[in-house]
Short mmCIF file of C-alpha atoms in Angstrom, two decimals:
data_model
loop_
_atom_site.label_atom_id
_atom_site.label_comp_id
_atom_site.label_asym_id
_atom_site.label_seq_id
_atom_site.Cartn_x
_atom_site.Cartn_y
_atom_site.Cartn_z
CA MET A 28 -18.78 12.68 -16.11
CA THR A 29 -15.40 12.76 -18.27
CA LEU A 30 -12.52 15.49 -17.72
CA SER A 31 -9.49 16.26 -19.31
CA ALA A 32 -6.61 16.73 -16.42
CA TYR A 33 -4.46 18.51 -18.49
CA GLU A 34 -6.91 21.14 -19.56
CA LEU A 35 -8.10 22.01 -16.19
CA GLY A 36 -4.97 22.00 -14.23
CA PHE A 37 -5.63 20.67 -10.57
CA ARG A 38 -7.22 23.16 -8.55
CA VAL A 39 -10.30 23.23 -11.44
CA LEU A 40 -10.09 19.90 -11.97
CA ASN A 41 -10.63 18.96 -7.90
CA ASP A 42 -13.80 21.36 -7.77
CA LYS A 43 -14.97 19.86 -10.62
CA MET A 44 -15.16 15.93 -9.36
CA ARG A 45 -16.35 17.07 -6.31
CA ALA A 46 -19.44 18.45 -7.57
CA ALA A 47 -20.16 15.37 -9.74
CA LYS A 48 -22.50 12.71 -9.06
CA GLY A 49 -21.27 9.38 -9.65
CA LYS A 50 -18.74 8.11 -11.90
CA VAL A 51 -16.06 10.37 -12.77
CA VAL A 52 -13.52 9.62 -15.85
CA ILE A 53 -10.13 11.87 -16.23
CA ASN A 54 -7.82 11.66 -19.36
CA ASN A 55 -4.76 13.51 -20.07
CA CYS A 56 -3.07 12.91 -16.26
CA PHE A 57 0.02 14.90 -16.26
CA GLY A 58 1.28 15.04 -11.78
CA GLU A 59 -2.64 17.09 -11.88
CA ARG A 60 -2.57 16.79 -7.05
CA PHE A 61 -4.97 16.31 -4.70
CA ILE A 62 -7.11 13.61 -7.10
CA GLY A 63 -9.73 12.20 -4.76
CA ALA A 64 -8.98 13.72 -1.64
CA GLY A 65 -11.41 13.09 0.79
CA ALA A 66 -14.16 11.63 -1.98
CA ASP A 67 -16.47 9.23 -0.07
CA SER A 68 -18.57 7.67 -2.55
CA GLN A 69 -17.67 8.11 -6.49
CA THR A 70 -15.38 5.64 -8.63
CA ILE A 71 -13.08 8.54 -9.74
CA ILE A 72 -11.00 6.25 -12.88
CA VAL A 73 -7.41 8.24 -13.81
CA ASN A 74 -5.82 7.62 -17.54
CA GLY A 75 -2.38 8.78 -17.18
CA THR A 76 0.16 9.66 -14.07
CA PRO A 77 -1.83 11.60 -11.07
CA GLY A 78 0.40 14.18 -9.16
CA ASN A 79 1.40 13.82 -5.17
CA ALA A 80 -1.05 13.05 -2.72
CA LEU A 81 -4.22 10.87 -4.64
CA GLY A 82 -6.48 9.74 -2.82
CA MET A 83 -5.21 10.92 0.44
CA TYR A 84 -8.25 11.40 2.90
CA LEU A 85 -10.21 9.05 1.03
CA ASP A 86 -13.49 8.11 2.27
CA GLY A 87 -14.81 5.46 0.36
CA ALA A 88 -14.66 6.20 -2.61
CA THR A 89 -12.94 4.15 -5.26
CA ILE A 90 -9.80 4.90 -7.83
CA ILE A 91 -8.41 2.94 -9.83
CA VAL A 92 -5.25 4.61 -11.85
CA ASN A 93 -4.66 3.19 -15.42
CA GLY A 94 -0.99 4.47 -15.25
CA ASN A 95 1.59 4.82 -12.70
CA ALA A 96 0.99 7.15 -9.64
CA GLN A 97 3.41 9.42 -7.99
CA ASP A 98 4.54 10.07 -3.63
CA ALA A 99 1.80 10.02 -0.72
CA VAL A 100 -1.27 7.52 -1.94
CA GLY A 101 -3.24 7.61 -0.09
CA ASP A 102 -1.88 9.87 2.77
CA THR A 103 -3.80 9.22 6.34
CA MET A 104 -7.08 6.58 4.17
CA ASN A 105 -9.93 5.80 6.01
CA ASP A 106 -11.91 3.73 3.72
CA GLY A 107 -12.68 2.72 0.19
CA LYS A 108 -10.12 1.50 -2.13
CA ILE A 109 -7.06 2.56 -4.90
CA ILE A 110 -6.53 0.41 -7.55
CA ILE A 111 -2.29 1.15 -9.43
CA HIS A 112 -2.41 -0.79 -12.56
CA GLY A 113 1.74 0.35 -12.67
CA ASN A 114 3.61 1.72 -9.86
CA ALA A 115 3.44 3.20 -6.88
CA GLY A 116 6.18 6.76 -5.61
CA ASP A 117 7.46 6.93 -1.96
CA ALA A 118 4.99 7.21 1.33
CA LEU A 119 2.41 4.91 -0.29
CA GLY A 120 -0.76 4.35 2.12
CA TYR A 121 1.21 6.82 4.85
CA ALA A 122 -0.79 6.83 8.02
CA MET A 123 -3.48 4.86 6.34
CA ARG A 124 -6.27 3.58 8.99
CA GLY A 125 -8.43 1.83 6.93
CA GLY A 126 -9.69 0.69 3.24
CA LYS A 127 -7.22 -1.21 1.05
CA ILE A 128 -4.47 -0.10 -1.76
CA PHE A 129 -3.75 -2.76 -5.04
CA VAL A 130 -0.57 -1.45 -6.51
CA LYS A 131 0.01 -4.04 -10.01
CA GLY A 132 4.02 -2.64 -9.60
CA ASP A 133 6.61 -1.46 -7.48
CA SER A 134 6.28 1.10 -4.77
CA GLY A 135 8.52 3.28 -3.39
CA TYR A 136 10.55 3.89 0.39
CA ARG A 137 8.60 4.25 3.34
CA THR A 138 5.85 2.33 1.87
CA GLY A 139 2.41 1.69 5.03
CA ILE A 140 4.79 4.07 7.20
CA HIS A 141 2.94 4.31 10.39
CA MET A 142 -0.29 2.49 9.30
CA LYS A 143 -2.43 1.14 11.62
CA GLU A 144 -5.81 0.17 12.80
CA TYR A 145 -9.14 1.01 15.39
CA MET A 146 -11.47 -1.82 15.79
CA ASP A 147 -13.31 -2.45 12.61
CA LYS A 148 -10.67 -0.35 10.25
CA LYS A 149 -7.32 -2.46 9.62
CA PRO A 150 -5.80 -1.10 6.52
CA VAL A 151 -4.17 -3.25 3.49
CA ILE A 152 -1.48 -2.55 1.14
CA ILE A 153 -0.47 -5.79 -1.31
CA ILE A 154 2.51 -4.60 -4.01
CA GLY A 155 2.58 -6.62 -7.17
CA GLY A 156 6.43 -6.21 -7.43
CA CYS A 157 9.22 -4.77 -5.03
CA THR A 158 9.55 -2.10 -2.19
CA GLY A 159 11.52 0.58 -1.60
CA SER A 160 13.39 0.61 1.84
CA PHE A 161 11.86 1.24 5.42
CA LEU A 162 9.21 -1.13 4.42
CA GLY A 163 6.11 -1.02 6.29
CA GLU A 164 8.27 1.61 9.15
CA TYR A 165 7.02 2.52 12.93
CA LEU A 166 4.23 -0.18 11.51
CA ALA A 167 1.06 0.41 14.39
CA GLY A 168 -1.21 -1.50 12.43
CA GLY A 169 -2.83 -3.28 9.46
CA VAL A 170 -1.01 -6.01 6.71
CA ILE A 171 0.72 -4.86 4.05
CA ILE A 172 1.87 -7.58 2.01
CA VAL A 173 4.84 -7.70 -0.69
CA LEU A 174 4.13 -10.37 -3.73
CA GLY A 175 7.34 -10.05 -5.91
CA LEU A 176 6.05 -11.23 -8.49
CA ASN A 177 8.66 -9.58 -11.18
CA THR A 178 11.46 -10.63 -8.99
CA ASP A 179 13.80 -13.58 -7.71
CA GLY A 180 14.67 -12.16 -5.02
CA TRP A 181 13.93 -10.49 -1.76
CA PRO A 182 11.50 -8.17 -2.74
CA ALA A 183 12.06 -5.93 -0.59
CA GLY A 184 14.79 -2.59 0.09
CA ASP A 185 16.63 -2.13 3.81
CA PHE A 186 15.50 -1.33 6.57
CA THR A 187 12.60 -3.04 6.77
CA GLY A 188 9.89 -2.87 9.74
CA VAL A 189 11.66 -0.41 11.70
CA GLY A 190 10.50 0.92 14.70
CA MET A 191 7.77 -1.51 13.90
CA HIS A 192 5.58 -1.73 16.87
CA GLY A 193 1.70 -3.14 15.34
CA GLY A 194 0.72 -4.84 12.52
CA GLU A 195 1.69 -8.13 10.08
CA MET A 196 3.44 -7.98 7.28
CA PHE A 197 3.69 -10.59 4.41
CA ILE A 198 7.09 -11.33 1.99
CA ARG A 199 6.39 -13.81 -0.56
CA SER A 200 10.02 -15.11 -0.99
CA SER A 201 12.08 -18.31 -1.29
CA LYS A 202 15.05 -16.24 -0.66
CA VAL A 203 14.84 -16.12 3.74
CA PRO A 204 14.84 -12.23 4.76
CA LEU A 205 18.27 -10.99 5.92
CA ASN A 206 19.06 -8.01 8.44
CA LEU A 207 15.82 -7.08 9.46
CA PRO A 208 16.17 -5.01 12.65
CA PRO A 209 15.64 -6.86 16.02
CA GLN A 210 12.10 -5.13 16.65
CA VAL A 211 10.71 -7.46 14.38
CA SER A 212 10.44 -11.42 14.70
CA PHE A 213 9.62 -13.68 11.61
CA ASP A 214 8.44 -16.68 10.41
CA ILE A 215 7.11 -19.02 7.68
CA ALA A 216 3.97 -18.27 7.19
CA ASP A 217 1.13 -21.51 7.93
CA GLU A 218 -2.26 -22.61 6.50
CA GLU A 219 -3.89 -20.25 9.51
CA ASP A 220 -1.90 -16.88 8.59
CA LEU A 221 -2.33 -17.58 4.89
CA GLU A 222 -6.07 -17.79 5.78
CA LYS A 223 -6.04 -14.14 6.93
CA ILE A 224 -4.81 -13.33 3.40
CA ARG A 225 -6.89 -15.43 1.80
CA ASP A 226 -9.42 -13.20 0.11
CA ASP A 227 -7.40 -10.02 -0.32
CA LEU A 228 -5.12 -12.13 -2.35
CA LEU A 229 -8.00 -13.58 -4.72
CA GLU A 230 -9.34 -10.05 -4.98
CA PHE A 231 -5.79 -8.81 -6.00
CA GLY A 232 -5.92 -11.14 -9.02
CA GLY A 233 -8.77 -10.93 -9.71
CA THR A 234 -8.46 -7.57 -10.77
CA PHE A 235 -5.07 -7.95 -12.27
CA GLY A 236 -5.24 -11.42 -13.98
CA VAL A 237 -2.42 -13.17 -11.59
CA SER A 238 -3.62 -17.06 -10.91
CA THR A 239 -3.80 -18.45 -7.21
CA ASP A 240 -1.37 -20.84 -8.71
CA GLU A 241 1.60 -18.29 -9.27
CA ILE A 242 0.58 -16.68 -5.89
CA PHE A 243 1.40 -19.56 -3.77
CA SER A 244 3.86 -21.43 -6.06
CA LYS A 245 6.64 -19.84 -3.16
CA PRO A 246 6.63 -19.41 0.66
CA PHE A 247 5.38 -16.29 2.44
CA TYR A 248 7.48 -14.58 5.48
CA HIS A 249 5.02 -13.50 8.03
CA LEU A 250 6.62 -10.37 10.05
CA VAL A 251 5.83 -9.20 13.17
CA PRO A 252 6.87 -6.20 15.65
CA ASN A 253 9.17 -7.81 18.45
CA GLY A 254 6.93 -7.82 21.43
CA LYS A 255 9.60 -7.97 24.17
CA ASN A 256 11.07 -4.65 23.39
CA PRO A 257 9.93 -2.94 19.98
CA PHE A 258 12.04 0.16 20.85
CA LYS A 259 15.20 -1.34 21.45
CA LYS A 260 17.78 -0.49 19.47
CA LEU A 261 15.95 1.65 17.16
CA TYR A 262 18.13 3.56 15.66
CA THR A 263 20.78 3.52 18.06
CA GLU A 264 22.04 1.26 21.09
CA ASN A 265 21.04 1.95 23.76
#
């Protein structure tokens, strides 16, 4: 099924998508919200720029965006995959608890805020470019990877990992991370660490045409919670 978002508006567009079976192609998308909310089996291709909450509560479907995406992509996503061939806005993967989000370019503030994992549910976010501040804020589970393919500097903003108490982050950079909060520990990822994310990195590279040599041309820093006291000095002295 092929739909024109511009002509339908977001309410009718989402009603028609939910009623459709199989692949849905959405053309002329200019900020229509909630596309793919709760979808569990479809492949949805969006040509344009979807509005906020793309793929919220996604439960197994695949969404491919040929353009940029706005805020709250994959909000509370449970399963499935979201692929963005551009940049993404703030709060990408908010409270995500399963599935994968791949972004070719940059993402905004609070990427992966309060992601979590449980048993076989382990969400993965990979950003090809840079992120804004508060990356992985309150991270409770899952994996966030930032590749910084478009910069020679540190590819994350300020306050990375504030409130982090679970999960792990991998940040590719030749620059040593500075000013991380006390609840975050870091080291250069070793082979055992990288083996855990190798399949996801190869999948990302295959999706966007990034070679393995380029991905592994810089070291990865492995960020984990400081388990001794993750909430000590969270925002204030205590």
